[in-house]
CSV table of C-alpha atoms and ligand atoms in Angstrom, one decimal:
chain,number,residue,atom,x,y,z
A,1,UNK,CA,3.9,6.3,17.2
A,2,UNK,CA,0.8,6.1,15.1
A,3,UNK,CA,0.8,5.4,11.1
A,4,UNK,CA,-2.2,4.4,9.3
A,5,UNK,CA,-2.1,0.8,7.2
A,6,UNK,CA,0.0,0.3,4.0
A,7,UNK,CA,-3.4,-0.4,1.7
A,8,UNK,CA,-0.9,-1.5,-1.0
A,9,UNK,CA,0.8,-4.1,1.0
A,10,UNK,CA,-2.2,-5.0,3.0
A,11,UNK,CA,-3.7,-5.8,-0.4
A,12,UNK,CA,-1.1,-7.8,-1.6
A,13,UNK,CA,0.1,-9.5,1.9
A,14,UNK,CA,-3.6,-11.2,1.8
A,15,UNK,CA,-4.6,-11.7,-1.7
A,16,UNK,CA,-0.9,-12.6,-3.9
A,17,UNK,CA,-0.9,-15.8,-3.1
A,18,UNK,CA,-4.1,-16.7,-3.8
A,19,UNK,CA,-3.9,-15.4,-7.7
A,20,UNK,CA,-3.2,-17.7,-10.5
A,21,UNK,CA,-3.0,-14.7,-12.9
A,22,UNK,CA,-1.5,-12.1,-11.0
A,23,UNK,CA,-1.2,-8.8,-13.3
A,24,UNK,CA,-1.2,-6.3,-10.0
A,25,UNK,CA,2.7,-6.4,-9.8
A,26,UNK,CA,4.8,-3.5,-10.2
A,27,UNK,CA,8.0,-4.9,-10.7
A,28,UNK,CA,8.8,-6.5,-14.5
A,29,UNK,CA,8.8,-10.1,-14.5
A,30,UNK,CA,10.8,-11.3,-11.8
A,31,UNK,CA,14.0,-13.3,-12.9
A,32,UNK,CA,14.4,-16.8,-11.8
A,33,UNK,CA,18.2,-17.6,-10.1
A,34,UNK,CA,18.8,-19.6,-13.3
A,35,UNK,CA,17.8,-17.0,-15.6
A,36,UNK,CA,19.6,-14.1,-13.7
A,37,UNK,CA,22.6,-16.5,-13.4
A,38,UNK,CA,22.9,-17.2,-17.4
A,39,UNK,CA,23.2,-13.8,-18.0
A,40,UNK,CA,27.1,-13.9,-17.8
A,41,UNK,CA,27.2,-17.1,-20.0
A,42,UNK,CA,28.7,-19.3,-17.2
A,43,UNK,CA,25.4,-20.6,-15.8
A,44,UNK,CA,26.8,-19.3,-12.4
A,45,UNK,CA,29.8,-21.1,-12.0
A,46,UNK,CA,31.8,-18.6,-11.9
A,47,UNK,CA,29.5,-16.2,-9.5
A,48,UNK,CA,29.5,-19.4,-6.8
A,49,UNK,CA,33.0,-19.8,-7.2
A,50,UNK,CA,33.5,-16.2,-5.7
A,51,UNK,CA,30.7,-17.4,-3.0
A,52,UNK,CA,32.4,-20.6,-2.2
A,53,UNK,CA,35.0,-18.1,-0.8
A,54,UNK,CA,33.1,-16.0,0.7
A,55,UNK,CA,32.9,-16.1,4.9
A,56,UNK,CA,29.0,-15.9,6.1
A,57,UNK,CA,29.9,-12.8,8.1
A,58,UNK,CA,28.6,-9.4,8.1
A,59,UNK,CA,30.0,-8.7,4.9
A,60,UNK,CA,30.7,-5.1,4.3
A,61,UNK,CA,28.3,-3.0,6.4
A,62,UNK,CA,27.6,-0.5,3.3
A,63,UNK,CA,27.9,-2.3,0.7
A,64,UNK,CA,30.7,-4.0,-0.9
A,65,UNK,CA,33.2,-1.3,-3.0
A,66,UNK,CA,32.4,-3.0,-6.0
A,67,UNK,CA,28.5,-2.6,-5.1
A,68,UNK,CA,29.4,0.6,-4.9
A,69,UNK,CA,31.2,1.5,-7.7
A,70,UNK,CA,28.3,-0.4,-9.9
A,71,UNK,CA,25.8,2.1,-8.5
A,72,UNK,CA,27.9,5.1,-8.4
A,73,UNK,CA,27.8,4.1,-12.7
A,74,UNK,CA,24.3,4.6,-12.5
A,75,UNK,CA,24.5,8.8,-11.8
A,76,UNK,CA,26.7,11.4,-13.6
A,77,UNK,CA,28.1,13.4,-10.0
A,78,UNK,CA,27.8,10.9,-7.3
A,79,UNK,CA,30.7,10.4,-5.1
A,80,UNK,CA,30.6,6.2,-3.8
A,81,UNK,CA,31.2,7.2,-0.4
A,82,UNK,CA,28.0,8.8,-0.2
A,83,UNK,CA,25.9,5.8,-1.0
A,84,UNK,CA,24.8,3.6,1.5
A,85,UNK,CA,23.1,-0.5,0.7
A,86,UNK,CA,19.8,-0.5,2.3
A,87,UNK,CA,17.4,-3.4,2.5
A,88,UNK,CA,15.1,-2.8,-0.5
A,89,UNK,CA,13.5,0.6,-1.2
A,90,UNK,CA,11.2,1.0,1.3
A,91,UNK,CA,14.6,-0.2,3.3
A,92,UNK,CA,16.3,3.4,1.7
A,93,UNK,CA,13.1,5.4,2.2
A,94,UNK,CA,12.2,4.7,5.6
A,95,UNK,CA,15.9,5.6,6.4
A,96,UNK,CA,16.0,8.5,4.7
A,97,UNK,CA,12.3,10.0,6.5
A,98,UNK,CA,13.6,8.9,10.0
A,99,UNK,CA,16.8,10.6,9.9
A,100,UNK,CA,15.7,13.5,8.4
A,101,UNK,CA,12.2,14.4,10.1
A,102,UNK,CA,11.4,16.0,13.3
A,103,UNK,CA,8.0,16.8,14.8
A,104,UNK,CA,6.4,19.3,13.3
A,105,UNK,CA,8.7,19.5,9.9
A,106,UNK,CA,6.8,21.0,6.9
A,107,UNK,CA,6.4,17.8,4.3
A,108,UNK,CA,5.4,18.2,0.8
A,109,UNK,CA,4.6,14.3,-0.9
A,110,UNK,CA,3.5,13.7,-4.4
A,111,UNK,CA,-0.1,12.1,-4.1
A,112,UNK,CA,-0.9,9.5,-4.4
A,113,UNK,CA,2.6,7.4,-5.0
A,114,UNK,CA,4.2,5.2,-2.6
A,115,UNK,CA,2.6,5.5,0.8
A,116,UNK,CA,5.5,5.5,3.1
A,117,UNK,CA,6.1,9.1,1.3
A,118,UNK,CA,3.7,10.7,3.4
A,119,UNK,CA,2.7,8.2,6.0
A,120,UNK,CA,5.9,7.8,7.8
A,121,UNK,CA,6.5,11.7,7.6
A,122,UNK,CA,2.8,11.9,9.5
A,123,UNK,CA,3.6,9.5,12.0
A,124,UNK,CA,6.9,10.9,12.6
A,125,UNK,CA,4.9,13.8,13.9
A,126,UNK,CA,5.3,16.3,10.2
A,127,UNK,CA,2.9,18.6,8.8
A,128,UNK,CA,2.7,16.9,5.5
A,129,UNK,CA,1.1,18.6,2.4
A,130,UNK,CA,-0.4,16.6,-0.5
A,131,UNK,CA,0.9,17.8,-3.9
A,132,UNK,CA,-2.2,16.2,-5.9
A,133,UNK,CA,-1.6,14.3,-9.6
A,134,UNK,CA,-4.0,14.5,-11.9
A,135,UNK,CA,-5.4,12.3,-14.5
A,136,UNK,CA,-6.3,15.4,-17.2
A,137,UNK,CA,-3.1,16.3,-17.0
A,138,UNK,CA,-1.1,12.7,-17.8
A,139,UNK,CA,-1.0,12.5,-14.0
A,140,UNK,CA,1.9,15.4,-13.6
A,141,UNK,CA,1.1,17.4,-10.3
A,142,UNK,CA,1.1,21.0,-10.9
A,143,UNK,CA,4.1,23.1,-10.9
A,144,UNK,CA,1.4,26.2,-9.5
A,145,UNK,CA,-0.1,24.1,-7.2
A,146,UNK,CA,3.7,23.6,-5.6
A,147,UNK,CA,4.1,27.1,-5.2
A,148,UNK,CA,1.1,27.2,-3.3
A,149,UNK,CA,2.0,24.3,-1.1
A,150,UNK,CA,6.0,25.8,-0.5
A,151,UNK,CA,6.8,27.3,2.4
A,152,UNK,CA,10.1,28.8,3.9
A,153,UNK,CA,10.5,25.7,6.8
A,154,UNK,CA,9.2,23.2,3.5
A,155,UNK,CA,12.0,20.8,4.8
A,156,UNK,CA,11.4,18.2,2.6
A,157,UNK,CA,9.7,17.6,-0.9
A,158,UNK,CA,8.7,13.5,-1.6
A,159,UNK,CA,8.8,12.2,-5.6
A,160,UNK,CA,8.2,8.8,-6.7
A,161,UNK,CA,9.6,8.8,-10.1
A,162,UNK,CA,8.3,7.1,-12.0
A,163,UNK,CA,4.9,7.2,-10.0
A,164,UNK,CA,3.6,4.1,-8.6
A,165,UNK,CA,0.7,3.8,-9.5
A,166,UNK,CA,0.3,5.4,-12.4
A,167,UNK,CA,3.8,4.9,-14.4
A,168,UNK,CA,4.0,8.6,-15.5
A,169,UNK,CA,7.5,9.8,-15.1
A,170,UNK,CA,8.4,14.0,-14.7
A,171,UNK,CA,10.6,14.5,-17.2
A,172,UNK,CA,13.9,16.8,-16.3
A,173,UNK,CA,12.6,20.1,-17.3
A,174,UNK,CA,9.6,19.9,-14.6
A,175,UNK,CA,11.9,18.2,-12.1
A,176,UNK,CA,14.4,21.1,-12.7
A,177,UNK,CA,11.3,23.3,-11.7
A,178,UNK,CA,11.0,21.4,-8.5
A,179,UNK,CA,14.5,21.8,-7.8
A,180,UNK,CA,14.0,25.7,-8.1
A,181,UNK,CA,11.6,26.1,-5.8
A,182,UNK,CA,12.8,23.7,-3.1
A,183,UNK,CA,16.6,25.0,-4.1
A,184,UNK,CA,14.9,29.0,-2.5
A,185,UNK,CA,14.0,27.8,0.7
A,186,UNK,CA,16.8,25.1,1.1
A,187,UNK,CA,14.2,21.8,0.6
A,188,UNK,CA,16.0,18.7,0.2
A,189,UNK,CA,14.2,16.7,-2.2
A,190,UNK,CA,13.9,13.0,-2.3
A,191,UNK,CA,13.1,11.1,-5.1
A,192,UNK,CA,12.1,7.3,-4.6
A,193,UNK,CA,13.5,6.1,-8.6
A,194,UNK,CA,12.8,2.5,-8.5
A,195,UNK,CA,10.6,2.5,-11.8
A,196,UNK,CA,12.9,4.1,-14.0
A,197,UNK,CA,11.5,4.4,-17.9
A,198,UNK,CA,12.8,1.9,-20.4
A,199,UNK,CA,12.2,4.1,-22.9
A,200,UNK,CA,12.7,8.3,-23.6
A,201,UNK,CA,15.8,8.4,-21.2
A,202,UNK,CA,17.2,11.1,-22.4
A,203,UNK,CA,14.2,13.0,-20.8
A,204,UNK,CA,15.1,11.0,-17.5
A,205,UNK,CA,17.9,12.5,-14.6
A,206,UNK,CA,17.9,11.1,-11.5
A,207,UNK,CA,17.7,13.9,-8.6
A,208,UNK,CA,20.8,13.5,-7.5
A,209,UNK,CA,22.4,14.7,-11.1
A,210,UNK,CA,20.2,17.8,-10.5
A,211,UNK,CA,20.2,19.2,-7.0
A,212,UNK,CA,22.7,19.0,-4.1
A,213,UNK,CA,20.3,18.0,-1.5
A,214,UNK,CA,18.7,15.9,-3.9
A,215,UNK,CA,18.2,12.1,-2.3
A,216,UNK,CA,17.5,8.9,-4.4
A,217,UNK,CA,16.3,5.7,-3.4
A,218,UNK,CA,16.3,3.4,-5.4
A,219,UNK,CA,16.4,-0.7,-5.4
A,220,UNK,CA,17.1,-3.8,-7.7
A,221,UNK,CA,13.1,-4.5,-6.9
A,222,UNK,CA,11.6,-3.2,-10.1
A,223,UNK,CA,13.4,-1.8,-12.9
A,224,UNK,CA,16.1,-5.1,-12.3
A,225,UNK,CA,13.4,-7.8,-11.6
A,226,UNK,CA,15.3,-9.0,-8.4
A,227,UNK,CA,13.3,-7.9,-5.5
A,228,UNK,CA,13.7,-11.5,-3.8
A,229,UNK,CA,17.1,-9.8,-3.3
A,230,UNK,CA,16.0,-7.1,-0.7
A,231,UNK,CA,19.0,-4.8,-2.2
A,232,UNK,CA,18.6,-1.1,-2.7
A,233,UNK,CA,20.2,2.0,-1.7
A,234,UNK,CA,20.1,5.9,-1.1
A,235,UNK,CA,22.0,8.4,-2.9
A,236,UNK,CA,22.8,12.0,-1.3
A,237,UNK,CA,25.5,14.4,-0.5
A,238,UNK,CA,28.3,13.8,2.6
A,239,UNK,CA,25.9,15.8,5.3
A,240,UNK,CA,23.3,13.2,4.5
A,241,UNK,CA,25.4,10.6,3.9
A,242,UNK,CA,26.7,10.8,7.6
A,243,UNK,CA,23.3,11.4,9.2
A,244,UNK,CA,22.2,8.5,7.6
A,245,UNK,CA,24.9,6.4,8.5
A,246,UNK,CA,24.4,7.4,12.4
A,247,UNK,CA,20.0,6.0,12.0
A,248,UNK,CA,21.2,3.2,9.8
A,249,UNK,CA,23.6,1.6,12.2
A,250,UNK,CA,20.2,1.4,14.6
A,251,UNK,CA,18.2,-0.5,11.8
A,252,UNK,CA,19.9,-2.3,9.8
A,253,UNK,CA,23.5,-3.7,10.0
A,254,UNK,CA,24.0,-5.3,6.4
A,255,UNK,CA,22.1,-6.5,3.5
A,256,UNK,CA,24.1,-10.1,3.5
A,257,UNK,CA,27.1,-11.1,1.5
A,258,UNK,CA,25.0,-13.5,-0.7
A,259,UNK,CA,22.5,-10.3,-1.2
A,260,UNK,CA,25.5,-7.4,-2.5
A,261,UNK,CA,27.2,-10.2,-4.3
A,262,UNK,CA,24.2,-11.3,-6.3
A,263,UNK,CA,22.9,-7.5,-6.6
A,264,UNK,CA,26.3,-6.6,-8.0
A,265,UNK,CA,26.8,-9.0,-10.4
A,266,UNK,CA,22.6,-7.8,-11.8
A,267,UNK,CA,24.2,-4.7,-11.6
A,268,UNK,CA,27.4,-5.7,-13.8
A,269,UNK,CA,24.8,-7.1,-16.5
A,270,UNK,CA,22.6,-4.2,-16.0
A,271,UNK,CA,22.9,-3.4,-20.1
A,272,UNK,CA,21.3,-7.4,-20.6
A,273,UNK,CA,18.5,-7.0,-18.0
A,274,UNK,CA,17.5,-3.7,-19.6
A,275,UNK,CA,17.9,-5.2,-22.7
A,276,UNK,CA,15.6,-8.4,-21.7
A,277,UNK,CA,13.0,-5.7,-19.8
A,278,UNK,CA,12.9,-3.3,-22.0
A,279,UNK,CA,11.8,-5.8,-24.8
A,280,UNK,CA,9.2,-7.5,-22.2
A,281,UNK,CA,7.9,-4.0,-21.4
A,282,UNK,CA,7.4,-3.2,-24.8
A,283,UNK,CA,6.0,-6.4,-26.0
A,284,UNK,CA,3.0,-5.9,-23.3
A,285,UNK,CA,2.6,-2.6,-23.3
A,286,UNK,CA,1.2,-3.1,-27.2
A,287,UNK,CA,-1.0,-5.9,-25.7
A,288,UNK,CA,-2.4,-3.8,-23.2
A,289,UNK,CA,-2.5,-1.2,-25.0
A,290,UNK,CA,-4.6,-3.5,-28.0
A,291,UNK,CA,-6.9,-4.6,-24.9
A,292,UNK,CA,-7.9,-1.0,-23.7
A,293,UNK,CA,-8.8,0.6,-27.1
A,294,UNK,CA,-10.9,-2.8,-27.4
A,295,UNK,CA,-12.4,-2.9,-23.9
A,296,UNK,CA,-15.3,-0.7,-23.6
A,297,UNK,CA,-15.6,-0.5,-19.9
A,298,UNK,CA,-11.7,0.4,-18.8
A,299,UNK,CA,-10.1,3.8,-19.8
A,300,UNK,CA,-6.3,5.0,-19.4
A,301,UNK,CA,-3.3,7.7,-19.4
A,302,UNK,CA,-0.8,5.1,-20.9
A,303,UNK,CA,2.2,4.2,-18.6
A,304,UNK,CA,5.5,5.3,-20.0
A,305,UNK,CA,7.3,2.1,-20.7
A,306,UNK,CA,7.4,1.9,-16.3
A,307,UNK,CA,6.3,-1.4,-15.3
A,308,UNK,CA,2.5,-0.4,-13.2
A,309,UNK,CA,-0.5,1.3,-14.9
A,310,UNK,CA,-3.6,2.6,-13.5
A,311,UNK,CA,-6.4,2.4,-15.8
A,312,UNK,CA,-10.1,3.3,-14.8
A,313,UNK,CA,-12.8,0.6,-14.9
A,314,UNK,CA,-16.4,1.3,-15.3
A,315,UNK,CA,-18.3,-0.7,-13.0
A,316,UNK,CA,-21.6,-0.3,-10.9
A,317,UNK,CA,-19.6,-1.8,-7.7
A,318,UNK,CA,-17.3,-0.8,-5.0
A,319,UNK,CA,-13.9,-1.2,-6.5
A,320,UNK,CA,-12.6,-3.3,-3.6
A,321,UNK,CA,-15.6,-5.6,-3.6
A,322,UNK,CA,-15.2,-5.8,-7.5
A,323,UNK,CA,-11.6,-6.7,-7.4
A,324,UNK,CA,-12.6,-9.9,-4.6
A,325,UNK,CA,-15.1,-11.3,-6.3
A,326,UNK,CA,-12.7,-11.1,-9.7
A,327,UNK,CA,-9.9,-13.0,-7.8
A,328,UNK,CA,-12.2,-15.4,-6.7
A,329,UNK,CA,-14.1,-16.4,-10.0
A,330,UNK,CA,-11.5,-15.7,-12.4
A,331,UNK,CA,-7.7,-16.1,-10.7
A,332,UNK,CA,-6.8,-12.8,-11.5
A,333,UNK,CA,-5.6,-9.9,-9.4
A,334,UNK,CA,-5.2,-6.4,-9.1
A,335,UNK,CA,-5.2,-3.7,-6.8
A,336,UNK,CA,-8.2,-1.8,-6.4
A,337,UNK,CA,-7.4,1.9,-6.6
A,338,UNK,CA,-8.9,2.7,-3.1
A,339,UNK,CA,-6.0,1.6,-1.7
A,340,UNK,CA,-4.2,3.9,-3.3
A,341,UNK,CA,-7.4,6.6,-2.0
A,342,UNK,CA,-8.5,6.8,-6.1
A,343,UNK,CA,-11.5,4.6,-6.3
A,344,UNK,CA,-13.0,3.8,-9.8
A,345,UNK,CA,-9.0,3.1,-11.0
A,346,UNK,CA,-6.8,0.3,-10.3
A,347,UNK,CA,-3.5,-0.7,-10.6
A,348,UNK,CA,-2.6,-3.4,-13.4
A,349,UNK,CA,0.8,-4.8,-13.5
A,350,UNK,CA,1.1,-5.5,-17.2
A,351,UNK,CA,4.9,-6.6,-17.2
A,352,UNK,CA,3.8,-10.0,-15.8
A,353,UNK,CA,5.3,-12.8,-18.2
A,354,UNK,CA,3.1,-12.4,-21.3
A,355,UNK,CA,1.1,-15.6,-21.2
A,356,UNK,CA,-0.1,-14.3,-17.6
A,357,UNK,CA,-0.9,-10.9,-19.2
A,358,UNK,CA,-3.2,-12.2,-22.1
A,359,UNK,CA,-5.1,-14.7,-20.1
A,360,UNK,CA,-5.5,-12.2,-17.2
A,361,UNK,CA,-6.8,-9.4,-19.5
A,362,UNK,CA,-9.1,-12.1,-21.4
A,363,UNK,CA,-10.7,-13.1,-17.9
A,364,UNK,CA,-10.9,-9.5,-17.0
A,365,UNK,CA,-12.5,-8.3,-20.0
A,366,UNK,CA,-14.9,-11.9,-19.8
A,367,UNK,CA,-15.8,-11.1,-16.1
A,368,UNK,CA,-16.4,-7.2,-17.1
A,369,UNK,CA,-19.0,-8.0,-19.9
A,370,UNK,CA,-21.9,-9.4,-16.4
A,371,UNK,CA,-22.1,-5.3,-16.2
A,372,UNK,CA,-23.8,-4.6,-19.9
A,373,UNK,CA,-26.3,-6.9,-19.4
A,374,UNK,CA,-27.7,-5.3,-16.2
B,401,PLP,C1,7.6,3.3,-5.4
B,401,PLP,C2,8.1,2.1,-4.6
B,401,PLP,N1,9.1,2.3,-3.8
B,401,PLP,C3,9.6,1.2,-3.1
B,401,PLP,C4,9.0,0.0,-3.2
B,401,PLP,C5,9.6,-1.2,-2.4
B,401,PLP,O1,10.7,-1.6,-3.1
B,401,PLP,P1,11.8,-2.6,-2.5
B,401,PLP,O2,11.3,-4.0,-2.9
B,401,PLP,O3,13.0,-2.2,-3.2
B,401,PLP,O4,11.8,-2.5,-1.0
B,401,PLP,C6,7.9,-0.2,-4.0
B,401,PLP,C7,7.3,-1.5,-4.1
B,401,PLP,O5,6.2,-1.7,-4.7
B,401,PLP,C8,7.5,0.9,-4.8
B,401,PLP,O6,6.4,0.8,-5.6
């Protein structure tokens, strides 16, 4: 089996540890255990009580009840038995596109998002189809180009909403037109939903509240700054539910019973972590935003309260070159937009702790100004 690279993770895998101000993130300020663990008020006591208890085995192979219940919460028509723990995300994604592709299956992925959304399709041997976002257009794809793209055998439709890397979310009236296409030729849709909007959620649904063979991933990663946890999980009806389960048992066995009981209780004080992102989001977003309309050489569709932006940065260089030679004279980081195959863009993470983000931004912005004088 062939797949090409991950340039994302690549990216990252060599460079994140080398950055002292790392504003290429995508997930919102990660919590410390002490600051995750105050959020009940009992500075964990009470949460390592219940662990003290707790055998080291398996744990429960799909995720505790309670994990269960606290994401079933999280949709309007979701029956728990159909939702299955996976390690992370890309964990619930990569389960999802090996249980449900075949050679030759026709694949139609939002582009560019999340890579394993079309890369593990092609190397499972599918035809995949690009549905192309574009910057004129807030970066929505284009419901006309879908119709093109749609065929009867269209087996499966990939979404990442909100997009990674550009933080624009489709709102529910475009998804609904999704759904209607796919819904004629019997598409299941899956829609990775780790970066969920802070903001504007009444414009929000999650796939799964709008189409029966709609499938959501999704993960404590991002939107729950906890992605030390490896927690996330997939969302479908009982057929898929029970194809899944047969590819998972292959993979994976459990996440851990340190893993669902931590990732339960974030979920149990979901209301205090949106609360605490929600403001953090915010907060930088006007900083950023203050920084663009100030910076002469970097342009951008503002993200939509969703914790990654993509702006475009006017320089003479080869993005990826630009981006090394920033990390190495400045400390900062951020992913240059080839990897996502949009060069002249890159990804900047501005729900980094806000200290991070204004010093990042004012060595950005320093390094930028050796282009006006050449
Ligand atoms: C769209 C998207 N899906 C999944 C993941 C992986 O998330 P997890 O940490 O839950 O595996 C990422 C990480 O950047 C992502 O951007």
């Amino acid at each position: 089996m062939e797949i090409a690279g991950f340039g994302v993770e690549e990216w990252l895998n060599q460079w994140e540890k080398s950055a002292t101000y790392d504003i290429s993130q995508s997930t919102i300020d990660s919590m410390t255990m002490k600051e995750a663990l105050s959020l009940d008020g009992k500075d964990g006591e009470e949460f390592y009580k219940l662990l003290d208890r707790k055998k080291m085995n398996y744990g429960w192979i799909e995720g505790s009840p309670e994990f269960k219940k606290a994401v079933g919460n999280l949709y309007s028509h979701v029956d728990v038995d159909n939702i299955l723990q996976t390690n992370g995300a890309s964990g619930a994604n990569h389960l999802a596109l090996y249980a449900l592709l075949n050679p030759g299956d026709h694949v139609i992925s939002e582009y560019p998002s999340y890579q394993q959304l079309y890369d593990i399709p092609k190397s499972l041997g599918a035809d995949v189809d690009y549905w192309k976002i574009h910057e004129d257009q807030d970066w929505y794809p284009n419901i006309a180009e879908l119709k093109r793209l749609i065929r009867p055998d269209t087996k499966l439709i990939c979404l990442n909403n909100a997009n990674n890397p550009t933080g624009t979310f489709l709102d529910k009236s475009f998804l609904q037109q999704v759904v209607d296409l796919a819904k004629k030729v019997g598409a299941y849709v899956l829609v990775d939903e780790v970066y969920m909007p802070l903001t504007d959620t009444d414009r929000y649904a999650s796939i799964v509240d709008l189409y029966d063979r709609g499938i959501a991933t999704n993960s404590v990663s991002k939107t729950y700054s906890m992605p030390g946890l490896r927690v996330g999980w997939t969302v479908s009806n009982k057929a898929v539910a029970d194809l899944f389960r047969k590819y998972r048992d292959y993979t994976m066995i459990s996440c851990g019973v340190f893993n669902d009981a931590m990732a339960t209780y974030i979920l149990h004080h979901r209301e205090q972590v949106l609360d605490r992102n929600r403001r953090l989001v915010l907060n930088n977003l006007a900083i950023y935003k203050e920084w663009i309309d100030a910076e002469p050489r970097a342009s951008m569709v503002l993200p939509q309260a969703v914790s990654t932006s993509f702006p475009k940065l006017d320089v003479p260089i080869d993005i990826e070159d630009f981006c090394i030679q920033l990390l190495k004279e400045q400390g900062v980081l951020l992913v240059p937009g080839n990897r996502f195959d949009m060069p002249g863009h890159v990804r900047l993470g501005y729900c980094a702790d806000e200290a991070t983000l204004r010093e990042g931004l004012k060595r950005l912005s320093a390094f930028l100004r050796r282009y006006d004088r050449s």
